[in-house]
Short mmCIF file of C-alpha atoms in Angstrom, two decimals:
data_model
loop_
_atom_site.label_atom_id
_atom_site.label_comp_id
_atom_site.label_asym_id
_atom_site.label_seq_id
_atom_site.Cartn_x
_atom_site.Cartn_y
_atom_site.Cartn_z
CA UNK A 1 13.82 14.11 -32.59
CA UNK A 2 16.80 13.09 -30.43
CA UNK A 3 15.81 15.59 -27.74
CA UNK A 4 12.44 13.91 -27.36
CA UNK A 5 14.01 10.50 -26.80
CA UNK A 6 16.62 11.76 -24.29
CA UNK A 7 14.28 13.93 -22.24
CA UNK A 8 12.07 11.09 -20.84
CA UNK A 9 15.19 9.10 -19.91
CA UNK A 10 16.61 12.12 -18.10
CA UNK A 11 13.35 12.63 -16.17
CA UNK A 12 13.27 8.92 -15.28
CA UNK A 13 16.85 9.12 -14.01
CA UNK A 14 16.13 12.33 -12.11
CA UNK A 15 13.30 10.75 -10.09
CA UNK A 16 15.03 7.39 -9.59
CA UNK A 17 16.58 6.44 -6.23
CA UNK A 18 20.04 6.34 -7.82
CA UNK A 19 20.37 10.12 -8.07
CA UNK A 20 22.93 11.68 -5.72
CA UNK A 21 21.26 12.97 -2.58
CA UNK A 22 18.23 10.75 -3.00
CA UNK A 23 16.56 8.71 -0.28
CA UNK A 24 18.77 5.73 -1.13
CA UNK A 25 21.85 7.80 -0.29
CA UNK A 26 20.41 8.65 3.15
CA UNK A 27 19.87 5.04 4.24
CA UNK A 28 23.41 3.77 5.02
CA UNK A 29 24.34 4.15 8.68
CA UNK A 30 23.10 3.13 12.10
CA UNK A 31 19.45 3.71 12.96
CA UNK A 32 18.21 3.48 16.56
CA UNK A 33 14.55 2.67 17.20
CA UNK A 34 12.99 5.29 19.45
CA UNK A 35 9.25 4.82 18.90
CA UNK A 36 6.92 2.34 17.23
CA UNK A 37 3.33 1.21 16.71
CA UNK A 38 1.92 -2.30 16.26
CA UNK A 39 -1.63 -3.46 15.58
CA UNK A 40 -2.79 -6.05 18.11
CA UNK A 41 -6.25 -7.25 17.15
CA UNK A 42 -8.53 -4.25 17.20
CA UNK A 43 -6.05 -1.99 18.97
CA UNK A 44 -3.07 0.02 17.73
CA UNK A 45 -0.41 -0.09 20.45
CA UNK A 46 2.07 2.76 20.80
CA UNK A 47 5.50 2.41 22.40
CA UNK A 48 7.27 5.72 22.94
CA UNK A 49 10.91 6.41 23.78
CA UNK A 50 10.30 6.40 27.54
CA UNK A 51 8.58 3.01 27.35
CA UNK A 52 11.46 1.56 25.33
CA UNK A 53 14.00 2.87 27.86
CA UNK A 54 11.94 1.62 30.81
CA UNK A 55 11.72 -1.88 29.28
CA UNK A 56 15.38 -1.76 28.20
CA UNK A 57 14.48 -2.30 24.55
CA UNK A 58 17.39 -1.35 22.34
CA UNK A 59 17.07 -2.08 18.64
CA UNK A 60 19.60 -0.83 16.12
CA UNK A 61 19.48 -1.37 12.37
CA UNK A 62 22.80 -0.85 10.59
CA UNK A 63 22.60 -0.44 6.83
CA UNK A 64 26.07 -0.81 5.35
CA UNK A 65 27.27 0.76 2.10
CA UNK A 66 27.76 -2.70 0.55
CA UNK A 67 24.00 -3.35 0.97
CA UNK A 68 24.36 -5.60 3.99
CA UNK A 69 22.35 -5.00 7.14
CA UNK A 70 23.03 -5.98 10.74
CA UNK A 71 20.61 -5.85 13.66
CA UNK A 72 21.69 -5.34 17.25
CA UNK A 73 19.44 -5.55 20.27
CA UNK A 74 16.14 -7.10 21.21
CA UNK A 75 13.50 -7.25 18.47
CA UNK A 76 10.48 -5.29 19.71
CA UNK A 77 8.00 -7.29 17.60
CA UNK A 78 7.81 -10.88 16.36
CA UNK A 79 8.01 -9.72 12.72
CA UNK A 80 11.62 -8.59 13.25
CA UNK A 81 12.88 -11.52 15.34
CA UNK A 82 14.33 -13.69 12.54
CA UNK A 83 16.20 -10.96 10.70
CA UNK A 84 19.57 -10.26 12.28
CA UNK A 85 21.72 -9.91 9.18
CA UNK A 86 21.52 -10.16 5.42
CA UNK A 87 21.27 -7.85 2.43
CA UNK A 88 19.05 -4.85 1.85
CA UNK A 89 17.72 -3.35 -1.35
CA UNK A 90 15.67 -0.31 -2.31
CA UNK A 91 13.01 0.08 -4.97
CA UNK A 92 11.17 3.41 -5.04
CA UNK A 93 10.08 4.05 -1.45
CA UNK A 94 10.36 0.43 -0.33
CA UNK A 95 13.31 -1.14 1.43
CA UNK A 96 13.61 -4.92 1.61
CA UNK A 97 15.57 -6.83 4.23
CA UNK A 98 16.68 -9.91 2.33
CA UNK A 99 16.98 -13.10 4.34
CA UNK A 100 20.10 -14.98 3.12
CA UNK A 101 18.68 -18.42 3.95
CA UNK A 102 15.05 -18.17 2.85
CA UNK A 103 13.69 -15.55 0.44
CA UNK A 104 10.17 -16.18 1.77
CA UNK A 105 11.33 -14.54 5.00
CA UNK A 106 12.26 -11.25 3.31
CA UNK A 107 10.65 -8.24 4.95
CA UNK A 108 9.56 -5.28 2.84
CA UNK A 109 8.95 -1.90 4.45
CA UNK A 110 7.70 1.32 3.03
CA UNK A 111 10.13 4.00 4.17
CA UNK A 112 10.39 7.76 4.40
CA UNK A 113 12.63 10.37 5.98
CA UNK A 114 11.28 13.16 8.13
CA UNK A 115 13.41 15.66 10.05
CA UNK A 116 16.44 13.34 9.77
CA UNK A 117 14.53 10.34 11.12
CA UNK A 118 13.90 7.11 9.23
CA UNK A 119 10.32 5.80 9.29
CA UNK A 120 9.62 2.15 8.41
CA UNK A 121 6.08 0.89 7.81
CA UNK A 122 5.02 -2.73 7.33
CA UNK A 123 1.39 -3.67 6.73
CA UNK A 124 -0.13 -7.11 6.27
CA UNK A 125 -2.24 -8.14 3.27
CA UNK A 126 -5.38 -6.74 4.95
CA UNK A 127 -3.76 -3.34 5.55
CA UNK A 128 -3.23 -3.74 9.30
CA UNK A 129 -0.04 -2.23 10.68
CA UNK A 130 2.42 -4.95 11.61
CA UNK A 131 5.11 -2.42 12.48
CA UNK A 132 5.49 1.34 12.15
CA UNK A 133 8.83 2.37 13.59
CA UNK A 134 10.72 5.62 13.96
CA UNK A 135 14.52 5.54 13.97
CA UNK A 136 17.10 8.24 14.52
CA UNK A 137 20.81 8.32 13.79
CA UNK A 138 23.02 8.12 16.89
CA UNK A 139 23.50 11.44 18.60
CA UNK A 140 26.93 12.90 18.01
CA UNK A 141 28.92 13.90 21.10
CA UNK A 142 30.49 17.34 20.70
CA UNK A 143 34.29 17.31 21.00
#
């Protein structure tokens, strides 16, 4: 009988973001925006790495181990303009940037990792893409 009560708790722990090596463990660090999409009216606009470089758009999200975040650079979309620092939290595959002054200004993204890149997706209530960004960790210079 005890095995039956422990097993579901073990499975729940195993799939939770707190497990070593989980997505939550991959988040801390600096993440540089290199590509993004935004929905403007009836059109989905795409900004690739070359466009960002040409327009001198540098946007870096730093997620610290103590669950603080810091933003450096020019916000590429209005949605991100007010969030320059605060706390971050993770629940399942959602990361929330917590505004320290006004909780109504928190921004929740769905996130995923692919090939070492961080993808952040924010949709509005109608399902339109407000921001879909691709971030990479800074490139390491060989010594």
